[in-house]
Amino acid sequence: MDQLTDPKRFLAMVRELYSQPAAESFDIVEFKDGRSFERYSQPQRIGEAIVGRVWSFRDITKRKVAEKGLRESEEQARRLARENAIMAEMGGSSTRP
């Protein structure tokens, strides 16, 4: 638990799911070392009876890092486009009579 960025939220969700056996959930669990995992949980059934809970965790750290890099690249491209527009405007006004 001490590895999680928000252990209280993690435990609260676990408790909530066990208090509502038929509930399904999906969220992101983030670790202090920068890793991120998707967490999915659903009831385990035999016939119509709920007999337990199935948990699934998937490491999405690489995807989140790639998404962050993409957002940063997009912001840089927007910034450069704004700067180019300003420079073009400044250059265009200086050539007018």
GROMACS .gro file of C-alpha atoms in nm:
model
   97
    1MET     CA    1   0.000   0.000   0.000
    2ASP     CA    2   0.289   0.237   0.067
    3GLN     CA    3   0.380   0.217  -0.304
    4LEU     CA    4   0.051   0.379  -0.413
    5THR     CA    5   0.005   0.752  -0.466
    6ASP     CA    6  -0.342   0.734  -0.308
    7PRO     CA    7  -0.376   0.424  -0.089
    8LYS     CA    8  -0.689   0.558   0.083
    9ARG     CA    9  -0.875   0.582  -0.249
   10PHE     CA   10  -0.753   0.235  -0.345
   11LEU     CA   11  -0.885   0.083  -0.021
   12ALA     CA   12  -1.209   0.280  -0.037
   13MET     CA   13  -1.283   0.137  -0.382
   14VAL     CA   14  -1.205  -0.218  -0.268
   15ARG     CA   15  -1.434  -0.179   0.034
   16GLU     CA   16  -1.709  -0.029  -0.179
   17LEU     CA   17  -1.693  -0.318  -0.425
   18TYR     CA   18  -1.707  -0.580  -0.154
   19SER     CA   19  -2.008  -0.403  -0.001
   20GLN     CA   20  -2.181  -0.415  -0.343
   21PRO     CA   21  -2.105  -0.765  -0.474
   22ALA     CA   22  -2.286  -0.716  -0.808
   23ALA     CA   23  -2.096  -0.398  -0.895
   24GLU     CA   24  -1.833  -0.370  -1.167
   25SER     CA   25  -1.555  -0.114  -1.164
   26PHE     CA   26  -1.279   0.031  -1.378
   27ASP     CA   27  -1.018   0.280  -1.263
   28ILE     CA   28  -0.650   0.367  -1.277
   29VAL     CA   29  -0.411   0.281  -0.994
   30GLU     CA   30  -0.103   0.503  -0.982
   31PHE     CA   31   0.221   0.419  -0.806
   32LYS     CA   32   0.473   0.656  -0.650
   33ASP     CA   33   0.742   0.532  -0.890
   34GLY     CA   34   0.540   0.654  -1.190
   35ARG     CA   35   0.378   0.326  -1.295
   36SER     CA   36   0.008   0.318  -1.380
   37PHE     CA   37  -0.224   0.019  -1.391
   38GLU     CA   38  -0.580  -0.016  -1.513
   39ARG     CA   39  -0.788  -0.202  -1.257
   40TYR     CA   40  -1.105  -0.381  -1.359
   41SER     CA   41  -1.323  -0.583  -1.125
   42GLN     CA   42  -1.643  -0.776  -1.172
   43PRO     CA   43  -1.839  -1.034  -0.978
   44GLN     CA   44  -1.758  -1.400  -1.031
   45ARG     CA   45  -2.075  -1.595  -1.090
   46ILE     CA   46  -2.179  -1.955  -1.099
   47GLY     CA   47  -2.513  -1.945  -1.270
   48GLU     CA   48  -2.691  -1.649  -1.117
   49ALA     CA   49  -2.512  -1.672  -0.781
   50ILE     CA   50  -2.224  -1.438  -0.704
   51VAL     CA   51  -1.946  -1.651  -0.555
   52GLY     CA   52  -1.654  -1.411  -0.555
   53ARG     CA   53  -1.482  -1.127  -0.735
   54VAL     CA   54  -1.244  -1.125  -1.031
   55TRP     CA   55  -0.974  -0.859  -1.048
   56SER     CA   56  -0.777  -0.771  -1.358
   57PHE     CA   57  -0.475  -0.539  -1.363
   58ARG     CA   58  -0.297  -0.415  -1.675
   59ASP     CA   59   0.023  -0.209  -1.681
   60ILE     CA   60  -0.046   0.101  -1.890
   61THR     CA   61   0.267   0.294  -1.793
   62LYS     CA   62   0.415   0.298  -2.145
   63ARG     CA   63   0.086   0.414  -2.294
   64LYS     CA   64   0.054   0.698  -2.042
   65VAL     CA   65   0.414   0.808  -2.109
   66ALA     CA   66   0.345   0.805  -2.484
   67GLU     CA   67   0.023   1.003  -2.436
   68LYS     CA   68   0.209   1.262  -2.229
   69GLY     CA   69   0.477   1.292  -2.497
   70LEU     CA   70   0.209   1.336  -2.763
   71ARG     CA   71   0.034   1.609  -2.562
   72GLU     CA   72   0.366   1.789  -2.515
   73SER     CA   73   0.446   1.763  -2.888
   74GLU     CA   74   0.102   1.896  -2.979
   75GLU     CA   75   0.143   2.190  -2.742
   76GLN     CA   76   0.484   2.267  -2.887
   77ALA     CA   77   0.340   2.255  -3.241
   78ARG     CA   78   0.059   2.494  -3.139
   79ARG     CA   79   0.309   2.727  -2.975
   80LEU     CA   80   0.531   2.728  -3.287
   81ALA     CA   81   0.229   2.790  -3.509
   82ARG     CA   82   0.130   3.091  -3.295
   83GLU     CA   83   0.487   3.224  -3.303
   84ASN     CA   84   0.505   3.179  -3.681
   85ALA     CA   85   0.175   3.361  -3.726
   86ILE     CA   86   0.302   3.650  -3.513
   87MET     CA   87   0.630   3.663  -3.704
   88ALA     CA   88   0.446   3.653  -4.038
   89GLU     CA   89   0.219   3.933  -3.923
   90MET     CA   90   0.513   4.141  -3.807
   91GLY     CA   91   0.702   4.074  -4.128
   92GLY     CA   92   0.400   4.152  -4.340
   93SER     CA   93   0.333   4.486  -4.169
   94SER     CA   94   0.689   4.607  -4.215
   95THR     CA   95   0.671   4.567  -4.595
   96ARG     CA   96   0.354   4.776  -4.633
   97PRO     CA   97   0.392   5.133  -4.754
   0.00000   0.00000   0.00000
